[in-house]
XYZ file of C-alpha atoms in Angstrom:
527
model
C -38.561 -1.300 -53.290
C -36.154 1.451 -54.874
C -38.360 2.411 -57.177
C -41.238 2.844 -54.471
C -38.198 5.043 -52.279
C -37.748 7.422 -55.616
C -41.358 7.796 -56.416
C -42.331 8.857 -52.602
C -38.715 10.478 -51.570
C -36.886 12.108 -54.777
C -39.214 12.153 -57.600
C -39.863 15.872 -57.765
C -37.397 18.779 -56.120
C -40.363 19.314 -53.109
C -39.876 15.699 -52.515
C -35.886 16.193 -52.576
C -36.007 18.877 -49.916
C -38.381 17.575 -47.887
C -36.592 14.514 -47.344
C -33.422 16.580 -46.934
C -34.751 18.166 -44.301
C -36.130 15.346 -42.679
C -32.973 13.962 -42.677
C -31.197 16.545 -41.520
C -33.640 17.138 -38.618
C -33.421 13.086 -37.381
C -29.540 13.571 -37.523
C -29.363 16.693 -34.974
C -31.846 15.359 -33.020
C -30.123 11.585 -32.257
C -27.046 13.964 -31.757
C -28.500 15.864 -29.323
C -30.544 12.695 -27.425
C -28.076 9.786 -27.864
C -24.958 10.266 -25.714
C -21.398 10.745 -27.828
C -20.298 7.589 -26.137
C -22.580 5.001 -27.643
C -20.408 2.222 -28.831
C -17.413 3.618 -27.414
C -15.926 3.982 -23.777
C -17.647 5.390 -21.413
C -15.148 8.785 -19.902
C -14.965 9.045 -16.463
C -12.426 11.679 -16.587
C -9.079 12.447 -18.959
C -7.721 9.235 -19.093
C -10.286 7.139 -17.020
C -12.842 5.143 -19.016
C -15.721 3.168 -17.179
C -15.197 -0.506 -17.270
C -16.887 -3.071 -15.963
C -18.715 -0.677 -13.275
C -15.556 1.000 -12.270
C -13.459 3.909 -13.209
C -10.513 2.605 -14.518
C -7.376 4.265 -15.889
C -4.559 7.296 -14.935
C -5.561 10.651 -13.749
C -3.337 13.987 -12.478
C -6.061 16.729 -12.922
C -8.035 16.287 -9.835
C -10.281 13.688 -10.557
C -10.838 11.646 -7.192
C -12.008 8.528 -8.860
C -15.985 8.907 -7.055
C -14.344 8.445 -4.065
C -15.207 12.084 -1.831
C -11.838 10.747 0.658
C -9.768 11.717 -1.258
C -11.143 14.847 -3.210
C -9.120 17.439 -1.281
C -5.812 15.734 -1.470
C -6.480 14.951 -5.608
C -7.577 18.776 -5.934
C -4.064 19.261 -4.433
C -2.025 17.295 -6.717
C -3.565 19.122 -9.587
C -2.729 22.332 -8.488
C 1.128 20.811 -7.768
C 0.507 19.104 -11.368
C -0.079 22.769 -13.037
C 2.561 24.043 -11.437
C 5.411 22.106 -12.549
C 3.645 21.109 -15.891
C 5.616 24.058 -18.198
C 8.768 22.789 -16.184
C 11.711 20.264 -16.613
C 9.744 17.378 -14.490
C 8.958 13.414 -14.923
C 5.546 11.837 -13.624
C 5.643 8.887 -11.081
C 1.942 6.972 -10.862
C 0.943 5.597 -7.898
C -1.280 2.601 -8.644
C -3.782 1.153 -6.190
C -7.646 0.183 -6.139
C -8.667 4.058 -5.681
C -12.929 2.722 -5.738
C -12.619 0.946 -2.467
C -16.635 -0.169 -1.095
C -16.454 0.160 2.531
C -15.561 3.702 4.696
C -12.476 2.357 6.499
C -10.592 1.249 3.386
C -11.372 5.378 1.913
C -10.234 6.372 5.077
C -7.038 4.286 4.173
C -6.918 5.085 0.488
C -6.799 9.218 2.095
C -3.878 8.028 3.699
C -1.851 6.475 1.182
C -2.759 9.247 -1.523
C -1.940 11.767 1.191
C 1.538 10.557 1.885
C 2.632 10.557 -1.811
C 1.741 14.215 -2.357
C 3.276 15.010 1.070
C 6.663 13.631 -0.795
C 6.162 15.343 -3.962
C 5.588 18.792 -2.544
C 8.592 18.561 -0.104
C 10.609 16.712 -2.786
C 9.640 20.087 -5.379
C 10.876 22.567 -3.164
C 13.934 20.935 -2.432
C 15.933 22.801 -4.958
C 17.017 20.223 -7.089
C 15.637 18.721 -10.571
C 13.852 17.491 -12.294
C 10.463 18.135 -10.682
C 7.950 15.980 -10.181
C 4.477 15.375 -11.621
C 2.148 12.635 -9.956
C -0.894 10.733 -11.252
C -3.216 8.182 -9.560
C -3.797 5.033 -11.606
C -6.832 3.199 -10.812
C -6.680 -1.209 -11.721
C -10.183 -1.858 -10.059
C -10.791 -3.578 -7.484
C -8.007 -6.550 -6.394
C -5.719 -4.800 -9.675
C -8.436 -6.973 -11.576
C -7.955 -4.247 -14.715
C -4.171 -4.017 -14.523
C -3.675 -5.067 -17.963
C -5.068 -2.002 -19.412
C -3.511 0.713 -16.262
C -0.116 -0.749 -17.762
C -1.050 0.085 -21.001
C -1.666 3.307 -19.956
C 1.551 3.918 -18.337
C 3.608 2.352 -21.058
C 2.405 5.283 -23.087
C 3.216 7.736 -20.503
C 6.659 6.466 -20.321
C 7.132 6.409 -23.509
C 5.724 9.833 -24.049
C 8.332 12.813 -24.016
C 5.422 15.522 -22.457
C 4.955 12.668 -19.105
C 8.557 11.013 -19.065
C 7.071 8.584 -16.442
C 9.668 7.257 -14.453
C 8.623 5.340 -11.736
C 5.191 3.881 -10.613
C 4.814 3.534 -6.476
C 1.958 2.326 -4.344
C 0.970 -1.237 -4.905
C -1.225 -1.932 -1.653
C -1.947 -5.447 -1.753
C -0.200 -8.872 -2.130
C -2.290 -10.312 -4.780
C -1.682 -12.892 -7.857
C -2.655 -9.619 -10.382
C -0.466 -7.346 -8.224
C 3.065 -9.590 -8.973
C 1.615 -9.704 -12.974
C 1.275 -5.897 -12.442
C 4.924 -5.652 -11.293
C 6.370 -8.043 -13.529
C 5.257 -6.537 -16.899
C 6.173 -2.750 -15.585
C 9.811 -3.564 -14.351
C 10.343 -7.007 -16.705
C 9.166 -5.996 -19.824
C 8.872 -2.081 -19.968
C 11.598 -1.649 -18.119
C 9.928 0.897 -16.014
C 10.924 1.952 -12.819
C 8.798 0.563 -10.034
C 9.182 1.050 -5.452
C 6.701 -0.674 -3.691
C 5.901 1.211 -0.220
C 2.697 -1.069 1.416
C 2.756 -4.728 -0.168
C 4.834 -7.067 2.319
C 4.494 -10.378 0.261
C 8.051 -12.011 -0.128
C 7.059 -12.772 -3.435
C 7.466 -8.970 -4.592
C 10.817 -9.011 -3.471
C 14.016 -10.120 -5.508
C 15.823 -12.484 -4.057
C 19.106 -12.048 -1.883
C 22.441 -13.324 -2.529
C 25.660 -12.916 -4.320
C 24.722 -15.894 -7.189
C 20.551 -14.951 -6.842
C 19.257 -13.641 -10.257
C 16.281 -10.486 -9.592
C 12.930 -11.802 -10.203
C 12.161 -8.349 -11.478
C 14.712 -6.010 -12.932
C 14.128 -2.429 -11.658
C 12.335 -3.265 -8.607
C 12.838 -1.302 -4.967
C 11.133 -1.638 -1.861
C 10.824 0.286 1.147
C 8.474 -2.011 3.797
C 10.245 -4.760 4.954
C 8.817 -8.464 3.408
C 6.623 -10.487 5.913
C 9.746 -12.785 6.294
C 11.457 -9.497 7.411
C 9.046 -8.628 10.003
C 8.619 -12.241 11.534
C 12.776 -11.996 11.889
C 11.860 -8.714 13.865
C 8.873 -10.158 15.984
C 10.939 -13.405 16.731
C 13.684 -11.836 18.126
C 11.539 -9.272 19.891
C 9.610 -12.365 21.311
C 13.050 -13.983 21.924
C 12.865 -16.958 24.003
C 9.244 -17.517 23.229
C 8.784 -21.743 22.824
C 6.922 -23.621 20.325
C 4.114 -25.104 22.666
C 3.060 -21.685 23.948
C 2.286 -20.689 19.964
C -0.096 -21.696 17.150
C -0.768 -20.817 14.009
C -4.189 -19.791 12.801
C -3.874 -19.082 8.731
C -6.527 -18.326 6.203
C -6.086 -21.101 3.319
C -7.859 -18.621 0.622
C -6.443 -19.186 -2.875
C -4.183 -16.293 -4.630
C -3.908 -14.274 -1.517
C 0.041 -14.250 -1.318
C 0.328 -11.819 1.439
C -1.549 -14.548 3.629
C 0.203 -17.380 2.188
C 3.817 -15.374 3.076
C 2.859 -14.506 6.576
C 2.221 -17.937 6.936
C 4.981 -19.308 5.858
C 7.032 -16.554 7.607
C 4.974 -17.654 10.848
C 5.512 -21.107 10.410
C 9.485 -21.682 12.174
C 9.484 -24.259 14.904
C 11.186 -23.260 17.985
C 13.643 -25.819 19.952
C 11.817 -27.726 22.238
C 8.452 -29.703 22.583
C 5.743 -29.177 19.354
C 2.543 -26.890 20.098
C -0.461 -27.416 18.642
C -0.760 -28.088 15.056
C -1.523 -25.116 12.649
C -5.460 -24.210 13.078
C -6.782 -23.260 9.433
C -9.733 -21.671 7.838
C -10.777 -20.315 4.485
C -12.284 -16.741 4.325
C -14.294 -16.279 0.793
C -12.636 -12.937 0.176
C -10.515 -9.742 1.351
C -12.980 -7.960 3.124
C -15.905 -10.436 3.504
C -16.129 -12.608 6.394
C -18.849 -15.254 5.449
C -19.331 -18.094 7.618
C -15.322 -17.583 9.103
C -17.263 -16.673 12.595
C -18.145 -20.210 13.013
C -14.946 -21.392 12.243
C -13.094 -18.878 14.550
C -15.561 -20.206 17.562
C -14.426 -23.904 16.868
C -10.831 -22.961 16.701
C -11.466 -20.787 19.700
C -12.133 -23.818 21.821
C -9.725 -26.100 20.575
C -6.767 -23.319 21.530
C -8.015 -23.083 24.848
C -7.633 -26.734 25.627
C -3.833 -25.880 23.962
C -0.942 -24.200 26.219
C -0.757 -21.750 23.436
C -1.123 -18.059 25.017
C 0.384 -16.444 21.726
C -1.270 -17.213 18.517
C 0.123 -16.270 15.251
C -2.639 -15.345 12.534
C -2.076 -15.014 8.951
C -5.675 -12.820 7.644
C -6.891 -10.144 6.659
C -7.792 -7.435 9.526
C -11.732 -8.557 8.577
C -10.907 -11.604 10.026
C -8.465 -10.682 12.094
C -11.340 -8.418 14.354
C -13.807 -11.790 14.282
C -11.388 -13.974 15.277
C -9.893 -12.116 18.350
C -13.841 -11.677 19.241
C -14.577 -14.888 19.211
C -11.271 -16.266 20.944
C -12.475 -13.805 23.402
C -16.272 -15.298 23.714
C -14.563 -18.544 24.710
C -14.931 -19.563 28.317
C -11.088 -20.324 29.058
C -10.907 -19.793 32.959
C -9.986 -16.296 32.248
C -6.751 -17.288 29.903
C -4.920 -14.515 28.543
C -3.941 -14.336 25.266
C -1.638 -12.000 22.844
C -2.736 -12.463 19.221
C 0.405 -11.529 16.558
C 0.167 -10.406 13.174
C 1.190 -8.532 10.095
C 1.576 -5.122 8.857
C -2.115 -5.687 7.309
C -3.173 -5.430 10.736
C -2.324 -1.636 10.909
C -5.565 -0.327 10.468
C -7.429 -2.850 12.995
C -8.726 -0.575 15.267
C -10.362 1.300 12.645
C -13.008 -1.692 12.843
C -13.502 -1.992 15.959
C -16.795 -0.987 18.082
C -17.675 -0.155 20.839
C -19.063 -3.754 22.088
C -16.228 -5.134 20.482
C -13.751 -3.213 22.522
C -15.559 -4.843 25.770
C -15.793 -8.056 24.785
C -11.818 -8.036 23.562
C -11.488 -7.006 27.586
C -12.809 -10.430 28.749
C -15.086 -11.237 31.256
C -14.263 -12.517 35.345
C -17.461 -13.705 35.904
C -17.580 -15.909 33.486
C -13.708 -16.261 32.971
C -13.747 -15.555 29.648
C -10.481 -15.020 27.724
C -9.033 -11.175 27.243
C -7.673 -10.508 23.786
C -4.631 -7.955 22.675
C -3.273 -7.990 19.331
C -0.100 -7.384 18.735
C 1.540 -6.467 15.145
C 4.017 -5.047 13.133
C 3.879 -1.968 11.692
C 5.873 -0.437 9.145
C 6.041 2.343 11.379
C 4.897 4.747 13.926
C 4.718 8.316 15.046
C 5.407 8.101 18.421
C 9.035 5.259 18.382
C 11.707 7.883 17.396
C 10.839 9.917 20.479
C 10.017 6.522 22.823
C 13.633 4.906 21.814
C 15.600 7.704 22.298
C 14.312 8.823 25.854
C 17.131 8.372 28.080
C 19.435 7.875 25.098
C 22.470 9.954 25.607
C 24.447 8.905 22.200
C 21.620 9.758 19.879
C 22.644 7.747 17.284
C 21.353 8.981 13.251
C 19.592 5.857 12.926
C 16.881 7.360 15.171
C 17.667 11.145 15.432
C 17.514 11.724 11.287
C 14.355 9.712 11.282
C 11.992 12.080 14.370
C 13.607 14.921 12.575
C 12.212 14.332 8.970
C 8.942 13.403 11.418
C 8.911 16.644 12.734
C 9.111 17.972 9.518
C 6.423 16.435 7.854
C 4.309 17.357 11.375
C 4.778 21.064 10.634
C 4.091 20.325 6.972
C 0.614 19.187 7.933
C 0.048 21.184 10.979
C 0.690 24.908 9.375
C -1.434 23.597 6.248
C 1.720 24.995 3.849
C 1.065 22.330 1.363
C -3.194 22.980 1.309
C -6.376 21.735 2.942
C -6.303 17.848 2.281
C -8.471 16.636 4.616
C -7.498 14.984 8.447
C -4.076 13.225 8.138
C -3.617 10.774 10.464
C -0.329 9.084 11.122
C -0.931 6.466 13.425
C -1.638 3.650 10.571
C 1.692 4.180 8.841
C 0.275 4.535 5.666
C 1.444 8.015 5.237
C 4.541 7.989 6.453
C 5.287 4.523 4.757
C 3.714 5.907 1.373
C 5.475 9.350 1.607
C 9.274 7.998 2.478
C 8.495 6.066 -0.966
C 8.253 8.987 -3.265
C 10.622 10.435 -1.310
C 13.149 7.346 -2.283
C 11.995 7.900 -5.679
C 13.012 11.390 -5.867
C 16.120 11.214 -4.403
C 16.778 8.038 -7.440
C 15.662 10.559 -10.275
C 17.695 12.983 -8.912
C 20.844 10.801 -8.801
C 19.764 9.937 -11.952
C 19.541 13.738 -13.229
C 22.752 14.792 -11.801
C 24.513 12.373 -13.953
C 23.543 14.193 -16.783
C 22.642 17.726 -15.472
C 19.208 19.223 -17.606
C 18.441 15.922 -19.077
C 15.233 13.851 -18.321
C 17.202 10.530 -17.152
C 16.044 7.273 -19.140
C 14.481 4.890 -17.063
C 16.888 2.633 -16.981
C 18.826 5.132 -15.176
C 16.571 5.956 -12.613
C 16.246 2.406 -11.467
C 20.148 1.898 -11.580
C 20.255 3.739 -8.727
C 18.279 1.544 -6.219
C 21.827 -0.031 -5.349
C 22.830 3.634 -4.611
C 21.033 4.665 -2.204
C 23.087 3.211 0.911
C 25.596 4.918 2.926
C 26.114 8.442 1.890
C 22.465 8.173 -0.079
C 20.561 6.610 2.416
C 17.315 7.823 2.842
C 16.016 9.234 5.765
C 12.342 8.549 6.104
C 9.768 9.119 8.657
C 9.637 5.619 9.479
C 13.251 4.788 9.321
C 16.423 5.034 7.210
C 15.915 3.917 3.535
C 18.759 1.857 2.678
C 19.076 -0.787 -0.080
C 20.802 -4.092 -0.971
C 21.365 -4.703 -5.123
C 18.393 -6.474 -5.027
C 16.412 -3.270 -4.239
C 15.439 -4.448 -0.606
C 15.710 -2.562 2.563
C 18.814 -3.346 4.204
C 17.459 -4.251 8.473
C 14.784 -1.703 8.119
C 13.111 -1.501 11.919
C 9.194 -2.568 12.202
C 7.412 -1.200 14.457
C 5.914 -3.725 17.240
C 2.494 -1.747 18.456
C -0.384 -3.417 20.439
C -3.863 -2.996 20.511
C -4.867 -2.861 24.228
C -8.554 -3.126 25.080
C -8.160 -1.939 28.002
C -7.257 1.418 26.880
C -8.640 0.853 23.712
C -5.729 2.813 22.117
C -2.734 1.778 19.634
C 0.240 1.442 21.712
C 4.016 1.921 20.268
C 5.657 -1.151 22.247
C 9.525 -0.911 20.805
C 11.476 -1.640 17.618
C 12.346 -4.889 15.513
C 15.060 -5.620 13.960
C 15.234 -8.155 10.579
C 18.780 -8.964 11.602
C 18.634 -9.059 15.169
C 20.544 -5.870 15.749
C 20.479 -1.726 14.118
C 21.119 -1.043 11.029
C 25.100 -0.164 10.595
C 26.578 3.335 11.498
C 25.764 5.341 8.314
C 23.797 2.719 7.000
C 26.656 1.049 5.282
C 25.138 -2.238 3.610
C 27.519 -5.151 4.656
C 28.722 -7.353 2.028
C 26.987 -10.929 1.534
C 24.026 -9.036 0.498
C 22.680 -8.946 -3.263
């Protein structure tokens, strides 16, 4: 064989440069035709590689992730990004799913991405330092692809150009979410504030003697625990047999399996009807849960329950208040209670389903309103404190910074990035996050006055911000225990009334049964 390649290719110097040639020609032309990614990743964008179908990795140069939402508000951040880059400044990443499938969870991704550069271009212009740079980390869908996002932001930490110092957004209660959390704060060490997830279990536990599940961690939502507190005392009085509990038994959900358990506290008196379950095959899929719902519909109605509490998803949330409403209940009323998930309900909603929530008196079908808290809304600040003559700061500080980020948006001073829309909470929630963030770096910075702080700095001043360092947010004062958790932050109680098919601020809950403090002093028997 290698003497039959020498007598046909290099025998003679024509043969030598002719197979030079034709070597040389087959090499430019497979590096013209065969992409420079063969074998390697496949680039979506500086630091986003394509894996598994999605576009998965860390991004702060205006790359929206294929998702046109959020294009204007990413196209922002970069031009923030260049502005600060040849600055004093440390990066915080906000990490969610940024490839959602379906319109209304874009529409909520906007909202979220919107509120964190809100934050960072107020927080810029405050006059102090450091600056700060933001990024938007993509895990994939359900933080499947965490694993290699941390990666990614281990380097960034570690890297003296970035100086990450925090990581923010974390939008769902899921099994990958808490591994997520655990290796940033546990074993990086790296600063992490969760704005949106409600799950008890990404909270660290309260209590003198209690040790913190993970070191580093701050939150600024209250847990689902939290917000039943508020709801049961707003519903004070409320007895056992006129509730029931309708939960989705899905596996690894924990935000489900917390509002459960946080929905699950028997009142004084005689038992209702026993907890009505079901078992939804995924977030935002519904399957055969419609069939369910209409067999659980009828066995309520035979129940004194007029308030049932549901632990879902706002997918099944929406079928299961339409079918409770299809039943034929001699025109029973009932008030359906829920979650902070539930926030974005009415984005799902129809026309024909607004109708059929109304119920029907020919037929005396049932009529429907949910009923839920939300982390917040724009219109309680200027509700509570009509007819107030005190004022107190617990509600004046909060409309103010409202007001402010209002005229932020209105007058367009921080760029075109796209319809912001408050009423959802996600960008208020989202923004008062970065905004604790900053005001922790900067703590952390004043310390040592032109120094990037360490990490471990920055998150040792979670416990600080109380009292004289509260944080005044849009949705409420910002004040936390040593465990990093929001000291009686208010929820929001809003209802979804078919009749006037609009989102209706209803009044404030309170964790502990009362306001927060004057000054937002944290009382001792806290963590």
């Amino acid at each position: 064989m290698l003497t039959w390649l020498y007598n046909h290719l290099w025998a003679t110097p024509l043969k030598k440069a002719v197979t030079v040639l034709v070597v040389v020609a087959v090499g430019t032309a497979a590096g013209i035709l065969v992409p420079r990614n063969v074998g390697g990743p496949d680039t979506c964008a500086d630091g986003v590689e394509r894996h598994d179908g999605e576009c998965v990795g860390v991004n702060g140069s205006g790359y929206d992730f294929g998702t046109p939402e959020i294009s204007k508000v990413s196209d922002a951040i970069a031009e923030e990004n260049r502005r600060v880059e040849d600055k004093p400044h440390v990066t915080v990443a906000m990490m969610l799913p940024l490839q959602p499938e379906s319109a209304v969870e874009r529409r909520q991704l906007r909202s979220d991405v919107q509120g964190a550069y809100l934050a960072q271009y107020r927080a810029n212009r405050s006059e102090q330092k450091p600056l700060l740079r933001l990024v938007l980390a993509n895990p994939g869908r359900n933080y499947a692809q965490q694993e290699r996002v941390v990666d990614d932001l281990a380097e960034l930490a570690d890297s003296t150009t970035h100086n990450l110092r925090a990581v923010t957004g974390f939008n769902l209660s899921l099994r990958n979410t808490i591994d997520a959390v655990d290796r940033l704060t546990n074993e990086l060490r790296i600063p992490v504030l969760i704005s949106r997830a409600s799950a008890d279990e990404l909270a660290n536990p309260e209590g003198r003697e209690a040790k913190p599940r993970f070191k580093g961690l701050a939150r600024v939502i209250p847990t689902n625990r939290q917000q039943a507190q508020a709801l049961a005392e707003f519903h004070r009085g409320l007895k056992d047999q006129d509730t029931v509990l309708v939960k989705d038994t899905r596996p690894d959900d924990i935000y489900v399996e917390s509002l459960a358990r946080a929905f699950s506290t028997d009142e004084p008196g005689p038992p209702g009807a026993k907890d009505q379950e079901f078992t939804s095959p995924s977030i935002n899929d519904a399957g055969a849960t419609g069939n369910d719902f209409s067999l659980i519909g009828h066995n309520i109605c035979q129940s004194r329950a007029r308030v049932v509490y549901f632990a879902g998803r706002p997918v099944h949330l929406r079928l299961f208040a339409l079918k409770l409403a299809e039943v034929p209940c001699d025109g029973k009323r009932y008030t359906i209670v829920s979650g902070s998930g539930a926030a974005t309900l009415d984005r799902y909603m129809s026309e024909a389903d607004w109708k059929k929530l109304q119920g029907d008196a020919s037929t005396r079908h049932a009529a429907v309103t949910v009923q839920y808290t939300a982390p917040a809304h724009p219109g309680a600040w200027d509700k509570e404190l009509s007819g107030e003559r005190k004022r107190p700061g617990h509600l004046v500080e909060p409309q103010r910074q409202l007001a402010e980020l209002r005229q932020l948006v209105s007058g367009r001073r921080a760029g075109d990035i796209g319809p912001v829309e408050l009423d959802d909470s996600r960008t208020m929630l989202v923004h008062d996050g970065f905004r604790t963030i900053a005001a922790a770096v900067f703590l952390a910075n004043a310390q040592v006055p032109g120094e990037v702080p360490p990490r471990e700095r920055v998150s040792a001043q979670w416990s600080r911000l109380e009292s004289a360092h509260r944080v005044a947010g849009t949705s409420g004062w910002v004040c936390l225990t040593n465990a990093g958790n929001p000291y009686d932050k208010p929820v929001a109680v809003v209802q979804l009334d078919p009749r006037t098919r609009r989102l209706a601020f209803v009044g404030l809950g309170w964790p502990e049964g009362r306001v927060q403090p004057k000054d937002c002093v944290v009382p001792s028997g806290t963590r």
